[in-house]
């Protein structure tokens, strides 16, 4: 025993060697899973067999590593020789388990960082996923004390919301913080959208959580609040629904390569889909009509004249008439000016390092600019729209829409 020459000495040495080998193999497999997960790449393919054409990114990475790494090469050789009984750790069950372990470690590190800084704020938003289930995203904002203090925002995962009531969402938030062992009493700020179930004064999430922690102040989402200011400023003179409805019709170019080639021949700025979530992102869809209205109209006319499909002729004729009108030219100028005012502010409001005083000054400045534009901007927009009509050889005249007449009966 003192000399270490017991009868099972060789067996113990073999077990230690096997332990070290499996540790080295799992270290490499974990590194592959981590690399693919960071780049949002799919791990699995149609088959789970080595050296198969469609076995997915994970097994392809294993095959590539085996060409240069002797440990992985030896492991693959053992797997191929003993296909019936040898453990490979290449199955999708192992993938999922490794992902869960990595996720747990990452969340633990983030929670430790949050606890070190003590105070934090939470950002919440509900979004339906592709399977039409409502998901609540949870983001924690805090001051990280690692190195130089700096503001951090950490995504803590999705919560599936079975109900969208304020009581149910509030209980989900508290339950998630309890699972992470983060005390809600250390919360000093909350930010949601402007929905009634979130910001409601009586039954909303903000009022229910404020009763539990009076120091967890509620701050409305800056992007949503800024969007409401822009919409209110524009709706007084422009029907947003009809204008963006015409923009939506312009995407007939994307359904055909021939029509897309016609569009590229006329314009330098391609048409962009407009977003449903942020109004400031719609500037990319308005920009072609603001600066290349005549070119877009020429492209629509060429599509109408060269297509043999009667349905496409109608789809091209309707937006061509709308694009060539003085009314839509004014809409394009006004919307582009408004969206330009808020684009820079909207990007700054989304910065993790944004400070309250700076954000307040930006919003007040933007509000003053929009109020000034409401008073004097329409005249300048008319002048710019007249220049657009001159480029298209169109009359700059606002045609009055025919009012719908309603028959009045004697009993009314």
XYZ file of C-alpha atoms in Angstrom:
412
model
C 0.000 0.000 0.000
C 2.846 2.411 0.836
C 4.630 1.710 -2.458
C 1.380 2.040 -4.422
C 1.682 -1.455 -5.924
C -1.740 -2.858 -5.065
C -3.452 -5.472 -7.191
C -5.817 -2.943 -8.833
C -3.126 -0.356 -9.637
C -3.439 -0.848 -13.373
C -7.240 -0.729 -13.223
C -7.157 2.578 -11.355
C -4.697 4.014 -13.847
C -6.974 2.911 -16.677
C -9.989 4.550 -15.022
C -8.098 7.823 -14.533
C -7.009 7.787 -18.182
C -10.595 7.167 -19.319
C -11.839 9.950 -17.084
C -9.319 12.389 -18.566
C -10.172 11.285 -22.119
C -13.913 11.751 -21.666
C -13.339 15.102 -20.012
C -11.293 16.223 -23.024
C -13.975 14.960 -25.455
C -16.825 16.698 -23.625
C -14.788 19.902 -23.418
C -14.482 19.934 -27.203
C -18.149 19.074 -27.770
C -19.203 21.847 -25.397
C -16.985 24.308 -27.253
C -18.626 23.340 -30.566
C -22.136 23.765 -29.127
C -21.161 27.128 -27.651
C -19.676 28.334 -30.948
C -22.787 27.400 -32.940
C -25.156 28.839 -30.318
C -23.353 32.188 -30.241
C -23.777 32.505 -34.022
C -27.450 31.361 -33.894
C -26.737 28.404 -36.170
C -28.779 25.201 -36.161
C -27.000 22.213 -34.639
C -28.892 19.319 -36.187
C -29.602 18.305 -39.753
C -31.767 15.624 -41.303
C -29.542 12.792 -40.043
C -27.469 12.074 -36.946
C -24.716 10.057 -38.610
C -21.082 11.004 -39.064
C -19.829 11.754 -42.587
C -23.369 12.018 -43.918
C -24.118 14.840 -46.419
C -26.994 16.282 -44.346
C -25.974 15.619 -40.748
C -26.021 19.255 -39.599
C -23.512 21.827 -38.393
C -22.605 20.067 -35.142
C -21.402 16.835 -36.704
C -19.669 18.749 -39.499
C -17.704 20.680 -36.877
C -16.821 17.402 -35.182
C -15.565 15.987 -38.468
C -13.511 19.116 -39.124
C -11.965 19.073 -35.639
C -11.066 15.388 -36.026
C -8.815 16.250 -38.968
C -6.500 18.283 -36.725
C -7.188 17.129 -33.157
C -5.883 13.651 -32.131
C -8.318 13.272 -29.218
C -11.388 13.829 -31.398
C -9.922 11.642 -34.134
C -9.410 8.781 -31.689
C -12.947 9.249 -30.338
C -14.479 9.044 -33.818
C -12.439 5.931 -34.603
C -13.796 4.241 -31.477
C -17.350 5.240 -32.361
C -17.051 3.841 -35.877
C -15.511 0.557 -34.703
C -18.093 -0.039 -31.958
C -21.267 1.369 -33.475
C -23.574 -0.920 -31.517
C -22.399 -0.312 -27.937
C -19.976 2.623 -27.825
C -21.221 5.918 -26.351
C -20.592 8.859 -28.688
C -22.330 11.883 -27.081
C -23.330 13.025 -30.589
C -27.128 12.670 -30.268
C -29.623 15.523 -30.108
C -30.366 14.712 -26.458
C -26.768 15.592 -25.603
C -27.078 18.804 -27.644
C -30.101 19.906 -25.637
C -28.490 18.986 -22.336
C -25.316 20.915 -23.156
C -27.373 23.944 -24.217
C -29.324 23.829 -20.958
C -26.113 23.586 -18.938
C -24.553 26.507 -20.805
C -27.729 28.539 -20.329
C -27.747 27.825 -16.602
C -24.135 28.906 -16.251
C -24.713 32.116 -18.210
C -27.801 33.024 -16.180
C -25.952 32.268 -12.935
C -23.127 34.592 -13.958
C -25.600 37.357 -14.879
C -27.507 36.953 -11.607
C -24.258 37.172 -9.649
C -23.390 40.392 -11.477
C -26.854 41.818 -10.739
C -26.605 40.928 -7.049
C -23.189 42.543 -6.832
C -24.601 45.849 -8.087
C -27.684 45.323 -5.823
C -30.110 47.822 -7.438
C -31.618 47.213 -10.871
C -34.533 48.029 -13.157
C -36.601 45.758 -15.394
C -37.813 46.176 -18.979
C -40.748 44.051 -20.158
C -42.590 43.588 -23.442
C -45.080 41.054 -24.799
C -44.753 39.740 -28.360
C -46.593 36.876 -30.084
C -44.291 34.230 -31.517
C -44.686 32.372 -34.815
C -46.918 29.747 -33.164
C -49.253 32.552 -31.934
C -48.287 32.201 -28.278
C -47.801 35.386 -26.270
C -44.264 35.681 -24.904
C -43.081 38.087 -22.233
C -39.439 39.090 -22.619
C -37.624 40.033 -19.405
C -34.606 42.366 -19.494
C -32.730 43.542 -16.386
C -30.807 46.821 -16.487
C -28.147 47.549 -13.879
C -24.747 49.127 -13.286
C -22.028 46.508 -13.658
C -19.138 46.890 -11.212
C -16.686 44.724 -13.167
C -13.763 46.977 -14.037
C -15.003 50.470 -14.795
C -18.681 50.854 -13.770
C -20.921 50.785 -16.819
C -24.600 50.225 -17.568
C -25.560 46.721 -18.684
C -28.776 45.195 -20.004
C -29.185 41.433 -19.654
C -31.883 39.352 -21.323
C -33.191 36.865 -18.760
C -35.405 34.785 -21.051
C -38.950 34.487 -22.349
C -42.035 33.744 -20.263
C -45.096 32.253 -21.940
C -48.082 34.393 -20.990
C -51.292 32.373 -20.906
C -53.261 35.511 -20.013
C -52.574 39.156 -20.819
C -54.159 40.628 -17.695
C -52.175 42.863 -15.387
C -52.530 40.476 -12.448
C -51.258 37.454 -14.383
C -48.288 39.316 -15.916
C -47.319 40.790 -12.553
C -47.363 37.357 -10.912
C -45.215 35.959 -13.742
C -42.610 38.680 -13.234
C -42.441 38.149 -9.482
C -42.229 34.386 -9.917
C -39.359 34.714 -12.397
C -37.409 37.031 -10.096
C -38.005 34.620 -7.216
C -36.663 31.723 -9.306
C -33.541 33.747 -10.059
C -33.299 34.673 -6.342
C -33.288 38.383 -7.200
C -35.162 40.396 -4.527
C -37.826 42.606 -6.084
C -37.434 45.116 -3.248
C -34.070 46.108 -4.812
C -35.849 47.148 -8.019
C -35.681 50.906 -8.638
C -37.243 51.257 -12.078
C -39.616 49.610 -14.548
C -40.346 50.267 -18.203
C -43.222 48.816 -20.258
C -45.200 49.768 -23.327
C -48.303 51.980 -23.229
C -50.867 49.176 -23.122
C -53.675 49.409 -20.574
C -52.723 46.076 -18.998
C -49.160 47.321 -18.447
C -49.447 50.996 -17.476
C -53.006 50.980 -16.063
C -53.364 53.034 -12.884
C -55.760 50.610 -11.191
C -55.236 47.069 -12.505
C -52.109 47.426 -14.633
C -48.775 45.760 -13.952
C -47.165 49.028 -12.907
C -49.815 49.791 -10.246
C -49.758 46.260 -8.781
C -45.971 46.163 -8.501
C -45.855 49.740 -7.199
C -47.981 48.699 -4.226
C -45.391 46.064 -3.342
C -42.356 48.290 -3.908
C -43.037 52.071 -3.913
C -39.453 52.750 -5.025
C -39.826 50.755 -8.254
C -40.896 53.756 -10.319
C -42.584 53.236 -13.684
C -41.153 54.935 -16.788
C -43.104 54.597 -20.074
C -41.187 53.210 -23.035
C -39.501 56.148 -24.769
C -39.870 54.653 -28.254
C -43.628 54.116 -27.838
C -44.156 57.567 -26.312
C -42.188 59.246 -29.090
C -44.175 57.343 -31.696
C -47.449 58.623 -30.218
C -46.232 62.214 -30.495
C -45.369 61.731 -34.172
C -48.661 60.029 -34.991
C -50.669 62.781 -33.276
C -48.725 65.467 -35.151
C -49.287 63.772 -38.507
C -52.891 62.657 -38.206
C -54.206 66.218 -38.168
C -53.372 66.677 -41.854
C -52.655 63.205 -43.233
C -54.520 59.931 -43.279
C -51.709 57.567 -42.278
C -53.682 54.436 -43.095
C -54.372 55.375 -46.715
C -50.831 56.685 -47.286
C -49.047 53.613 -46.009
C -51.651 51.500 -47.785
C -50.355 52.958 -51.060
C -46.797 52.204 -49.970
C -47.803 48.621 -49.314
C -49.112 48.294 -52.883
C -45.684 49.231 -54.244
C -44.276 45.907 -53.111
C -45.681 44.218 -56.208
C -42.114 44.651 -57.531
C -40.789 42.099 -55.030
C -43.042 39.282 -56.265
C -41.259 38.978 -59.627
C -37.636 39.176 -60.722
C -38.664 40.882 -63.973
C -40.573 43.604 -62.123
C -37.709 44.016 -59.670
C -35.304 44.508 -62.613
C -37.595 47.224 -63.983
C -37.577 48.973 -60.608
C -33.761 48.810 -60.318
C -33.481 50.295 -63.800
C -35.332 53.434 -62.715
C -34.448 54.016 -59.043
C -31.258 54.105 -56.996
C -32.992 53.638 -53.612
C -34.796 50.312 -53.354
C -38.181 50.001 -51.706
C -38.168 48.809 -48.099
C -40.881 47.034 -46.138
C -42.289 49.203 -43.363
C -42.225 47.929 -39.795
C -45.310 47.423 -37.610
C -43.480 48.021 -34.345
C -41.552 51.289 -34.646
C -42.751 54.321 -36.573
C -39.238 55.706 -36.958
C -38.259 52.635 -39.021
C -40.819 53.594 -41.674
C -38.437 56.264 -42.956
C -36.755 53.701 -45.218
C -40.070 53.009 -46.966
C -40.906 56.724 -47.360
C -37.479 57.775 -48.676
C -37.910 56.467 -52.281
C -41.183 58.359 -52.695
C -39.660 61.500 -51.202
C -36.671 61.753 -53.543
C -37.463 59.461 -56.492
C -41.201 59.807 -56.948
C -40.994 60.281 -60.721
C -38.730 57.239 -61.116
C -41.062 55.022 -59.061
C -44.027 56.209 -61.139
C -42.147 55.481 -64.403
C -41.361 51.976 -63.136
C -45.046 51.358 -62.346
C -46.100 52.585 -65.776
C -43.533 50.333 -67.472
C -44.776 47.331 -65.498
C -48.345 48.179 -66.487
C -47.483 48.545 -70.194
C -45.300 45.434 -70.523
C -47.167 42.846 -68.454
C -49.691 40.506 -70.009
C -51.426 39.678 -66.737
C -54.584 41.744 -66.327
C -54.398 41.511 -62.520
C -50.868 42.943 -62.515
C -52.015 45.753 -64.829
C -54.640 46.759 -62.277
C -52.186 46.426 -59.355
C -49.691 48.696 -61.146
C -52.252 51.239 -62.401
C -53.744 52.037 -59.002
C -50.479 52.985 -57.195
C -49.217 54.767 -60.340
C -52.191 57.130 -60.142
C -51.677 57.587 -56.403
C -47.927 58.246 -56.694
C -48.541 60.860 -59.396
C -50.914 62.924 -57.274
C -50.140 66.207 -55.535
C -51.789 64.944 -52.355
C -49.448 61.954 -52.022
C -46.420 64.135 -52.779
C -47.339 66.337 -49.811
C -47.799 63.227 -47.662
C -44.357 61.925 -48.642
C -42.653 65.211 -47.780
C -44.447 65.612 -44.452
C -43.944 62.024 -43.338
C -40.272 62.060 -44.304
C -39.673 65.306 -42.412
C -41.427 63.986 -39.293
C -39.671 60.633 -39.336
C -36.288 62.294 -39.851
C -36.868 64.327 -36.710
C -37.415 61.259 -34.548
C -35.040 58.737 -36.156
C -31.902 60.033 -34.449
C -33.714 60.511 -31.151
C -35.244 57.029 -31.364
C -31.833 55.423 -31.830
C -30.397 57.336 -28.898
C -33.327 56.390 -26.668
C -32.545 52.712 -27.300
C -28.945 53.080 -26.100
C -28.187 51.146 -22.881
C -26.097 54.101 -21.645
C -28.901 56.662 -22.050
C -29.364 58.867 -18.959
C -32.659 60.248 -17.654
C -31.764 63.927 -17.932
C -30.434 63.534 -21.473
C -33.509 61.553 -22.516
C -35.819 64.198 -21.039
C -34.026 66.997 -22.892
C -34.144 65.056 -26.157
C -37.874 64.409 -25.866
C -38.623 68.035 -24.999
C -36.504 69.272 -27.887
C -38.183 66.883 -30.304
C -41.611 67.940 -29.070
C -40.756 71.611 -29.704
C -39.531 70.803 -33.203
C -42.693 68.841 -34.009
C -44.936 71.601 -32.645
C -43.052 74.135 -34.753
C -43.412 71.933 -37.797
C -47.140 71.655 -37.165
C -47.361 75.447 -37.369
C -45.057 76.209 -40.331
C -43.963 72.934 -41.911
C -47.013 72.334 -44.098
C -46.304 75.390 -46.289
C -42.727 74.222 -46.914
C -44.037 70.725 -47.664
C -46.393 72.164 -50.286
C -43.512 73.921 -52.024
C -41.432 70.731 -52.076
C -44.429 68.742 -53.349
C -44.892 71.228 -56.212
C -41.296 70.599 -57.298
C -42.002 66.847 -57.300
C -45.105 67.382 -59.460
C -43.090 69.499 -61.910
C -40.640 66.601 -62.351
C -43.586 64.327 -63.253
C -45.293 66.997 -65.439
C -48.339 66.858 -63.173
C -50.603 69.695 -62.010
C -50.018 70.671 -58.393
C -53.702 70.786 -57.539
C -55.446 69.259 -54.534
C -58.473 67.500 -55.937
C -61.346 67.446 -53.498
C -62.618 63.991 -52.629
C -66.275 63.314 -53.348
C -68.279 63.158 -50.147
C -70.545 60.169 -49.732
C -74.196 61.222 -49.709
C -76.556 59.550 -47.266
C -80.265 59.308 -47.915
C -82.269 60.812 -45.043
C -85.648 59.276 -44.340
C -88.591 61.282 -43.059
C -88.545 59.493 -39.697
C -84.957 60.544 -38.850
